[in-house]
Structure formats: C-alpha cells, structure tokens
Amino acid sequence: MEAMHPDIERVLFTEDDIKGIVKRLGEQITQDYQGKDLVLIAVLRGAVVFMGDLMRTIDTRCAIDFMAVSSYGDGAKSSGIVRIVKDLDMDIKGRDVLIVEDVLDSGLTLKYLMKNLSNRHPASLEVATFLWKDVPGRTTAVDPKYVGTHCPNEFVVGYGLDYAERYRNLPYVGVLKPEVYS
Ligand code: PRP
C-alpha cells in the first residue's frame, strides 16, 4: 500500500481543528434554520466529507441532496468552465437551500450554481464553505454566509479535497509537496 502522508508538506488543519470548525458552523446553522424547510445540497465530490460531518452537527429538520459539477479537471487551476454532471433529485421551490462546499477558490463554480438554483425559486439560498482560499488582490465571485476557515493560496488536499482524485481520504487538510504535482 502506498502511503499518502509523505506527500504532504505541512498540516494546515488537524482533525481537532476541523471538529471545532464544523461544530461552530453546525450551531450557527441550527440557530438560523429553526422552523425552516432546510435542504443541504453538497457539491460532489469534494464536499461529501464536510457534508457528512456538518449534517450531524445540525440539530434541526433537514433534507439532503447532491449535485455534481465539473470545473477543475485534474490540474491545480480553476478552468472557469462549469458543467452540471448530476442534477438534484429534489424540487427546491419554496425551500431553504444551503449549498455545502469544501472549498471556495475563484467562486466561479458557486456563482454558476447560485444562478442556476435561484432560477428554481427556493425560499432562500445560501452557501456554507469549509475553506475559503485567500488570493491576494482577487475578489471572489460569491459571498458565502458560512465560512469554516480561510486558507492560504496553496495546493491543499485532504478532508475531501483531491489532487487527481487522490488524498480525499486524509482526515486533515494539508499542503501538497510541489514535487507531487509539478
Ligand atoms: C472544487 C471544489 C469547488 C470548486 C471551487 O471542485 O469542490 O466545487 O472546485 O473552485 P472555484 O471556486 O474556483 O470554482 P472540483 O471541480 O475540484 O471537483 P471535486 O469536488 O470533485 O474535487
């Protein structure tokens, strides 16, 4: 079996850090969505790990659904091209939708998704992202209501985030060694 940890330059967020972050978000969401018709929509595939943790910290009635979009390919850069690969199974009209994302980078994926989903007339539409990448001098295309934590503009993997479909199963978020992808 091939070990993944030697490919990691440094750990940014440990399992304990992640637990604390998710708990805080879950408490906020629980408060904000009491008595509402909450639908969590995770964007495959990266958000599944965050979704699985987050939904268990939310103590109010909610449904879940999934969408798959393609934006990155296997490289390190956002292409800006967004395509729906799997659409929702649920009708979200009149419901309180919260999009669950693992990482907000350029925001192009979410910008597209927000526009697409708002055309289906939800009662409300917000975003919860686990990571928000800080890119100096760049404005992100969307403004998420719930942000787990900011992270530096580096190649981060783990906790759902991949490089060429690997490292999603790392229980922490770490920076990939440049020699792995260059
Ligand atoms: C990642 C991530 C977001 C998007 C963010 O998905 O999950 O959907 O990129 O980038 P942006 O803000 O620049 O648009 P990716 O396409 O890598 O797919 P994955 O979730 O399957 O890893």
Coordinates of N, CA and C and ligand atoms in Angstrom, one line a residue:
M1 N 0.8 -1.2 0.0 CA 0.0 0.0 0.0 C 0.9 1.3 0.0
E2 N 0.5 2.2 -0.8 CA 1.3 3.5 -0.9 C 0.8 4.5 0.2
A3 N 1.8 5.0 0.9 CA 1.4 6.0 2.0 C 1.2 7.3 1.4
M4 N 0.3 8.1 1.9 CA -0.1 9.4 1.4 C 0.7 10.5 2.2
H5 N 0.9 10.3 3.5 CA 1.4 11.3 4.3 C 2.7 11.9 3.9
P6 N 3.7 11.1 3.3 CA 4.9 11.6 2.9 C 4.8 12.7 1.8
D7 N 3.7 12.7 1.1 CA 3.4 13.7 0.0 C 3.0 15.0 0.6
I8 N 2.7 15.1 1.9 CA 2.2 16.3 2.5 C 3.4 17.2 3.1
E9 N 3.4 18.4 2.7 CA 4.5 19.3 3.1 C 4.2 19.7 4.6
R10 N 3.0 20.2 4.8 CA 2.6 20.5 6.2 C 1.1 20.4 6.4
V11 N 0.7 20.2 7.7 CA -0.7 20.2 8.0 C -1.2 21.6 8.3
L12 N -2.3 21.9 7.7 CA -2.9 23.3 7.9 C -4.0 23.2 9.0
F13 N -4.8 22.2 8.9 CA -5.9 22.0 9.9 C -6.0 20.5 10.3
T14 N -5.8 20.3 11.6 CA -5.8 19.0 12.1 C -7.2 18.5 12.3
E15 N -7.4 17.2 12.6 CA -8.7 16.6 12.8 C -9.4 17.4 13.9
D16 N -8.7 17.8 15.0 CA -9.3 18.5 16.1 C -9.8 19.9 15.6
D17 N -8.9 20.6 14.8 CA -9.3 21.9 14.3 C -10.6 21.8 13.5
I18 N -10.6 20.8 12.7 CA -11.8 20.6 11.8 C -13.0 20.3 12.6
K19 N -12.9 19.5 13.6 CA -14.1 19.2 14.5 C -14.6 20.5 15.1
G20 N -13.7 21.4 15.6 CA -14.2 22.6 16.2 C -14.8 23.5 15.2
I21 N -14.3 23.6 14.0 CA -14.8 24.5 13.0 C -16.2 24.0 12.6
V22 N -16.4 22.7 12.4 CA -17.6 22.2 11.9 C -18.7 22.3 13.0
K23 N -18.3 22.1 14.2 CA -19.3 22.3 15.4 C -19.8 23.7 15.4
R24 N -18.9 24.7 15.2 CA -19.3 26.1 15.3 C -20.3 26.4 14.1
L25 N -20.0 25.9 12.9 CA -20.9 26.1 11.8 C -22.2 25.5 12.0
G26 N -22.2 24.2 12.5 CA -23.4 23.5 12.8 C -24.3 24.2 13.8
E27 N -23.7 24.8 14.8 CA -24.5 25.6 15.8 C -25.1 26.8 15.2
Q28 N -24.4 27.5 14.3 CA -24.9 28.7 13.7 C -26.1 28.3 12.8
I29 N -25.9 27.3 12.0 CA -26.9 26.8 11.0 C -28.2 26.4 11.8
T30 N -28.0 25.6 12.9 CA -29.1 25.2 13.7 C -29.9 26.3 14.2
Q31 N -29.3 27.4 14.6 CA -30.0 28.6 15.1 C -30.7 29.3 14.0
D32 N -30.0 29.4 12.9 CA -30.6 30.2 11.8 C -31.8 29.5 11.1
Y33 N -31.8 28.2 11.1 CA -32.8 27.5 10.3 C -33.9 26.8 11.2
Q34 N -34.0 27.2 12.4 CA -35.1 26.7 13.2 C -36.4 26.9 12.6
G35 N -37.3 25.9 12.4 CA -38.6 26.1 11.9 C -38.6 26.4 10.4
K36 N -37.5 26.2 9.7 CA -37.4 26.4 8.3 C -37.4 25.1 7.6
D37 N -37.5 25.1 6.3 CA -37.5 23.9 5.5 C -36.1 23.7 4.8
L38 N -35.2 23.3 5.6 CA -33.8 23.3 5.2 C -33.4 22.1 4.3
V39 N -32.8 22.5 3.1 CA -32.2 21.4 2.3 C -30.7 21.7 2.1
L40 N -29.9 20.7 2.5 CA -28.5 20.9 2.3 C -28.1 20.2 0.9
I41 N -27.4 21.0 0.1 CA -27.0 20.5 -1.2 C -25.5 20.4 -1.2
A42 N -25.0 19.2 -1.3 CA -23.5 19.1 -1.3 C -23.1 19.0 -2.8
V43 N -21.9 19.6 -3.1 CA -21.4 19.6 -4.4 C -20.3 18.5 -4.5
L44 N -20.6 17.5 -5.2 CA -19.7 16.3 -5.3 C -18.5 16.7 -6.1
R45 N -17.3 16.1 -5.9 CA -17.3 15.1 -4.9 C -16.6 15.6 -3.6
G46 N -15.9 16.7 -3.7 CA -15.1 17.2 -2.6 C -15.9 17.4 -1.3
A47 N -17.2 17.8 -1.4 CA -17.9 18.3 -0.2 C -18.5 17.1 0.6
V48 N -18.3 15.9 0.1 CA -19.0 14.8 0.8 C -18.5 14.6 2.3
V49 N -17.2 14.8 2.5 CA -16.7 14.6 3.8 C -17.2 15.7 4.8
F50 N -17.2 16.9 4.3 CA -17.7 18.1 5.1 C -19.2 17.9 5.3
M51 N -19.9 17.5 4.3 CA -21.4 17.3 4.4 C -21.7 16.3 5.5
G52 N -21.0 15.2 5.4 CA -21.2 14.1 6.4 C -21.0 14.5 7.8
D53 N -20.0 15.4 8.1 CA -19.7 15.9 9.4 C -20.7 17.0 9.8
L54 N -20.9 17.9 8.8 CA -21.8 19.1 9.1 C -23.2 18.7 9.4
M55 N -23.8 17.8 8.6 CA -25.2 17.4 8.8 C -25.4 16.8 10.2
R56 N -24.4 16.2 10.8 CA -24.6 15.6 12.1 C -24.4 16.6 13.2
T57 N -24.0 17.8 12.9 CA -23.9 18.9 13.9 C -25.1 19.8 13.8
I58 N -26.0 19.6 12.9 CA -27.2 20.4 12.7 C -28.4 19.8 13.4
D59 N -28.9 20.5 14.4 CA -29.9 20.0 15.2 C -31.3 20.6 14.9
T60 N -31.6 20.5 13.6 CA -33.0 20.9 13.2 C -33.3 20.1 11.9
R61 N -34.6 20.0 11.6 CA -35.0 19.1 10.5 C -34.3 19.6 9.2
C62 N -33.8 18.6 8.5 CA -33.2 19.0 7.2 C -33.2 17.8 6.2
A63 N -33.2 18.1 4.9 CA -33.1 17.1 3.9 C -31.7 17.3 3.2
I64 N -31.3 16.3 2.5 CA -30.0 16.4 1.8 C -30.2 16.0 0.3
D65 N -29.4 16.6 -0.5 CA -29.4 16.2 -1.9 C -28.0 16.5 -2.5
F66 N -27.7 16.1 -3.7 CA -26.3 16.2 -4.2 C -26.4 16.7 -5.6
M67 N -25.3 17.5 -6.0 CA -25.1 17.9 -7.4 C -23.7 17.6 -7.7
A68 N -23.4 17.3 -8.9 CA -22.0 17.1 -9.4 C -21.8 18.1 -10.5
V69 N -20.8 18.9 -10.4 CA -20.4 19.8 -11.4 C -18.9 19.5 -11.7
S70 N -18.5 19.9 -12.9 CA -17.1 19.8 -13.2 C -16.5 21.1 -13.5
S71 N -15.4 21.4 -12.8 CA -14.8 22.7 -13.0 C -13.3 22.7 -13.2
Y72 N -12.6 21.8 -12.4 CA -11.2 21.9 -12.4 C -10.4 20.9 -13.3
G73 N -10.9 19.8 -13.6 CA -10.1 18.8 -14.3 C -9.2 18.2 -13.2
D74 N -8.0 17.7 -13.7 CA -7.1 17.1 -12.7 C -6.0 18.1 -12.3
G75 N -6.0 19.3 -12.9 CA -4.9 20.2 -12.6 C -5.1 21.0 -11.4
A76 N -4.2 22.0 -11.2 CA -4.2 22.8 -10.0 C -5.0 24.1 -10.2
K77 N -5.4 24.4 -11.4 CA -6.0 25.7 -11.6 C -7.5 25.6 -12.0
S78 N -8.3 26.5 -11.5 CA -9.7 26.6 -11.9 C -9.8 27.0 -13.4
S79 N -10.6 26.2 -14.1 CA -10.7 26.5 -15.6 C -11.8 27.5 -15.8
G80 N -12.7 27.7 -14.9 CA -13.8 28.6 -15.1 C -15.0 28.0 -15.9
I81 N -14.7 26.8 -16.4 CA -15.8 26.1 -17.1 C -16.6 25.2 -16.2
V82 N -17.9 25.5 -16.0 CA -18.7 24.7 -15.1 C -19.8 24.0 -15.9
R83 N -19.9 22.7 -15.6 CA -20.9 21.9 -16.3 C -21.6 21.0 -15.3
I84 N -23.0 20.9 -15.3 CA -23.7 20.0 -14.4 C -23.5 18.6 -14.9
V85 N -23.0 17.8 -14.0 CA -22.8 16.3 -14.3 C -23.9 15.5 -13.7
K86 N -24.4 15.9 -12.5 CA -25.5 15.3 -11.9 C -26.4 16.4 -11.3
D87 N -27.6 16.4 -11.6 CA -28.5 17.4 -11.1 C -29.2 16.9 -9.8
L88 N -29.9 17.8 -9.2 CA -30.7 17.4 -8.0 C -31.8 16.4 -8.3
D89 N -32.1 15.6 -7.3 CA -33.3 14.7 -7.4 C -34.5 15.5 -6.9
M90 N -34.3 16.5 -6.0 CA -35.4 17.1 -5.3 C -35.8 18.4 -6.0
D91 N -37.1 18.8 -5.7 CA -37.6 20.1 -6.1 C -37.3 21.0 -4.9
I92 N -36.6 22.1 -5.2 CA -36.3 23.1 -4.1 C -37.1 24.3 -4.1
K93 N -38.2 24.3 -4.9 CA -39.1 25.5 -4.9 C -39.6 25.8 -3.5
G94 N -39.5 27.0 -3.0 CA -40.1 27.4 -1.7 C -39.3 26.9 -0.5
R95 N -38.2 26.2 -0.7 CA -37.4 25.6 0.4 C -36.2 26.4 0.7
D96 N -35.6 26.2 1.9 CA -34.5 27.0 2.3 C -33.2 26.2 2.0
V97 N -32.5 26.6 0.9 CA -31.4 25.8 0.4 C -30.1 26.3 0.9
L98 N -29.3 25.4 1.4 CA -27.9 25.8 1.8 C -26.9 24.9 1.0
I99 N -26.1 25.5 0.1 CA -25.1 24.8 -0.7 C -23.9 24.5 0.2
V100 N -23.5 23.3 0.2 CA -22.3 22.9 1.1 C -21.2 22.6 0.1
E101 N -20.1 23.4 0.4 CA -18.9 23.2 -0.5 C -17.7 23.0 0.4
D102 N -16.7 22.3 -0.2 CA -15.5 22.0 0.5 C -14.5 23.2 0.4
V103 N -14.4 23.8 -0.8 CA -13.5 24.9 -1.0 C -14.0 26.0 -1.9
L104 N -13.9 27.2 -1.6 CA -14.3 28.3 -2.4 C -12.9 28.9 -2.9
D105 N -12.7 28.9 -4.2 CA -11.5 29.4 -4.7 C -11.8 30.6 -5.5
S106 N -12.0 30.5 -6.9 CA -12.3 31.7 -7.7 C -13.8 32.0 -7.4
G107 N -14.6 31.0 -7.0 CA -16.0 31.3 -6.8 C -16.8 31.0 -8.0
L108 N -16.2 30.7 -9.1 CA -16.9 30.5 -10.4 C -17.9 29.4 -10.3
T109 N -17.5 28.3 -9.7 CA -18.4 27.2 -9.6 C -19.7 27.6 -8.8
L110 N -19.5 28.3 -7.7 CA -20.7 28.7 -6.9 C -21.5 29.8 -7.6
K111 N -20.8 30.6 -8.3 CA -21.5 31.7 -9.0 C -22.5 31.1 -10.0
Y112 N -22.0 30.1 -10.7 CA -22.9 29.4 -11.6 C -24.0 28.7 -10.9
L113 N -23.6 28.0 -9.9 CA -24.6 27.2 -9.2 C -25.7 28.0 -8.5
M114 N -25.3 29.2 -7.9 CA -26.3 30.1 -7.3 C -27.3 30.6 -8.3
K115 N -26.8 30.9 -9.5 CA -27.7 31.4 -10.6 C -28.6 30.3 -11.0
N116 N -28.0 29.1 -11.2 CA -28.8 28.0 -11.7 C -29.9 27.7 -10.7
L117 N -29.6 27.6 -9.4 CA -30.5 27.2 -8.4 C -31.5 28.3 -8.1
S118 N -31.1 29.5 -8.2 CA -32.1 30.6 -7.9 C -33.2 30.6 -8.9
N119 N -32.9 30.2 -10.1 CA -33.9 30.1 -11.2 C -35.0 29.1 -10.8
R120 N -34.7 28.2 -9.8 CA -35.8 27.2 -9.4 C -36.6 27.7 -8.2
H121 N -36.4 29.0 -7.9 CA -37.2 29.7 -6.9 C -37.2 29.1 -5.5
P122 N -36.1 28.9 -4.9 CA -36.1 28.5 -3.4 C -36.5 29.7 -2.6
A123 N -36.9 29.4 -1.3 CA -37.3 30.5 -0.4 C -36.1 31.3 -0.1
S124 N -35.0 30.6 0.1 CA -33.7 31.2 0.4 C -32.6 30.4 -0.1
L125 N -31.4 31.0 -0.4 CA -30.3 30.3 -1.0 C -29.0 30.9 -0.4
E126 N -28.3 30.0 0.3 CA -27.0 30.5 1.0 C -26.0 29.4 0.7
V127 N -24.7 29.8 1.1 CA -23.6 28.9 0.9 C -22.9 28.7 2.2
A128 N -22.5 27.4 2.5 CA -21.6 27.1 3.6 C -20.3 26.5 3.0
T129 N -19.2 27.1 3.1 CA -18.0 26.5 2.6 C -17.0 26.2 3.7
F130 N -16.4 25.1 3.6 CA -15.4 24.7 4.7 C -14.2 25.6 4.6
L131 N -13.6 25.7 3.4 CA -12.4 26.5 3.2 C -12.7 27.7 2.2
W132 N -12.1 28.8 2.5 CA -12.1 29.9 1.6 C -10.7 30.3 1.3
K133 N -10.2 30.1 0.1 CA -8.8 30.4 -0.3 C -8.6 31.9 -0.4
D134 N -7.6 32.3 0.3 CA -7.2 33.8 0.2 C -6.3 34.0 -1.0
V135 N -6.8 34.7 -2.0 CA -5.9 35.0 -3.1 C -5.7 36.5 -3.1
P136 N -4.5 37.0 -2.8 CA -4.3 38.5 -2.7 C -4.7 39.2 -4.0
G137 N -5.4 40.3 -3.8 CA -5.8 41.1 -5.0 C -7.0 40.5 -5.8
R138 N -7.6 39.4 -5.3 CA -8.7 38.9 -6.1 C -10.0 38.9 -5.3
T139 N -11.1 39.3 -5.9 CA -12.4 39.3 -5.3 C -13.0 38.0 -5.7
T140 N -13.6 37.3 -4.7 CA -14.3 36.0 -5.0 C -15.7 36.4 -5.6
A141 N -16.1 35.5 -6.5 CA -17.4 35.8 -7.2 C -18.6 35.7 -6.4
V142 N -18.6 35.1 -5.2 CA -19.7 35.0 -4.4 C -19.4 35.3 -2.9
D143 N -20.4 35.5 -2.1 CA -20.2 35.9 -0.7 C -20.9 34.8 0.2
P144 N -20.1 33.8 0.7 CA -20.7 32.8 1.4 C -21.2 33.2 2.8
K145 N -22.3 32.8 3.3 CA -22.8 33.1 4.6 C -22.1 32.4 5.7
Y146 N -21.7 31.2 5.5 CA -21.0 30.4 6.5 C -19.6 30.0 5.9
V147 N -18.6 30.4 6.7 CA -17.2 30.1 6.3 C -16.5 29.3 7.4
G148 N -16.0 28.1 7.1 CA -15.3 27.4 8.1 C -14.0 28.1 8.5
T149 N -13.2 28.3 7.5 CA -11.9 29.0 7.8 C -11.3 29.4 6.5
H150 N -10.5 30.4 6.5 CA -9.7 30.9 5.4 C -8.5 30.0 5.3
C151 N -7.9 29.9 4.1 CA -6.7 29.1 3.9 C -5.8 29.8 2.9
P152 N -4.5 29.6 3.0 CA -3.6 30.2 2.0 C -3.8 29.7 0.6
N153 N -3.3 30.5 -0.4 CA -3.5 30.1 -1.8 C -2.4 29.1 -2.1
E154 N -2.6 27.9 -1.6 CA -1.6 26.8 -1.9 C -2.4 25.6 -2.3
F155 N -1.7 24.5 -2.7 CA -2.3 23.3 -3.2 C -2.7 22.5 -2.0
V156 N -4.0 22.7 -1.5 CA -4.4 21.9 -0.3 C -5.2 20.7 -0.7
V157 N -5.0 19.6 0.1 CA -5.6 18.4 -0.1 C -6.1 17.8 1.2
G158 N -6.9 16.8 1.2 CA -7.4 16.1 2.4 C -8.8 16.7 2.8
Y159 N -9.5 15.9 3.6 CA -10.8 16.3 4.1 C -11.8 16.5 2.9
G160 N -11.6 15.7 1.9 CA -12.5 15.7 0.7 C -11.8 16.3 -0.5
L161 N -10.7 17.1 -0.3 CA -10.1 17.8 -1.4 C -9.0 16.9 -2.0
D162 N -9.0 16.9 -3.3 CA -8.1 16.0 -4.0 C -7.0 16.6 -4.8
Y163 N -6.1 15.8 -5.2 CA -5.2 16.1 -6.4 C -5.3 14.8 -7.3
A164 N -5.8 15.0 -8.5 CA -6.0 13.8 -9.4 C -6.7 12.7 -8.7
E165 N -7.8 13.0 -7.9 CA -8.7 12.1 -7.2 C -8.0 11.4 -6.1
R166 N -6.8 11.8 -5.7 CA -6.2 11.2 -4.5 C -6.2 12.2 -3.3
Y167 N -6.0 11.6 -2.2 CA -5.8 12.4 -0.9 C -7.2 12.8 -0.3
R168 N -8.3 12.5 -0.9 CA -9.6 13.0 -0.4 C -9.8 12.4 1.0
N169 N -9.2 11.2 1.2 CA -9.5 10.5 2.5 C -8.5 10.8 3.6
L170 N -7.7 11.8 3.4 CA -6.8 12.3 4.5 C -7.8 12.9 5.5
P171 N -7.6 12.6 6.8 CA -8.5 13.2 7.8 C -8.2 14.6 8.2
Y172 N -7.1 15.2 7.7 CA -6.7 16.6 8.0 C -6.6 17.3 6.6
V173 N -6.4 18.6 6.7 CA -6.1 19.4 5.5 C -4.7 19.8 5.5
G174 N -4.0 19.4 4.4 CA -2.6 19.7 4.3 C -2.2 20.3 3.0
V175 N -1.0 20.8 2.9 CA -0.4 21.4 1.7 C 0.4 20.3 1.0
L176 N 0.1 20.1 -0.3 CA 0.8 19.1 -1.0 C 2.2 19.5 -1.4
K177 N 3.1 18.6 -1.4 CA 4.5 19.0 -1.8 C 4.5 19.3 -3.3
P178 N 5.1 20.4 -3.7 CA 5.1 20.8 -5.1 C 5.6 19.7 -6.0
E179 N 6.6 18.9 -5.6 CA 7.1 17.9 -6.5 C 6.1 16.8 -6.8
V180 N 5.0 16.7 -6.1 CA 4.0 15.7 -6.4 C 3.2 16.1 -7.6
Y181 N 2.9 17.4 -7.8 CA 2.1 17.8 -8.9 C 2.8 18.6 -10.0
S182 N 4.2 18.8 -9.8 CA 4.8 19.6 -10.9 C 5.7 18.6 -11.8
Ligands
PRP1 C1 -13.6 22.2 -6.4 C2 -14.5 22.5 -5.2 C3 -15.4 23.5 -5.7 C4 -14.6 24.2 -6.8 C5 -14.1 25.5 -6.2 O1 -14.3 21.2 -7.1 O2 -15.1 21.4 -4.7 O3 -16.5 22.9 -6.3 O4 -13.5 23.4 -7.1 O5 -13.4 26.3 -7.2 P1 -13.8 27.7 -7.7 O6 -14.3 28.5 -6.5 O7 -12.6 28.2 -8.3 O8 -14.9 27.5 -8.7 P2 -13.6 20.2 -8.3 O9 -14.0 20.7 -9.6 O10 -12.1 20.1 -8.0 O11 -14.3 18.9 -8.0 P3 -14.3 17.9 -6.8 O12 -15.2 18.5 -5.8 O13 -14.8 16.6 -7.3 O14 -12.9 17.8 -6.2

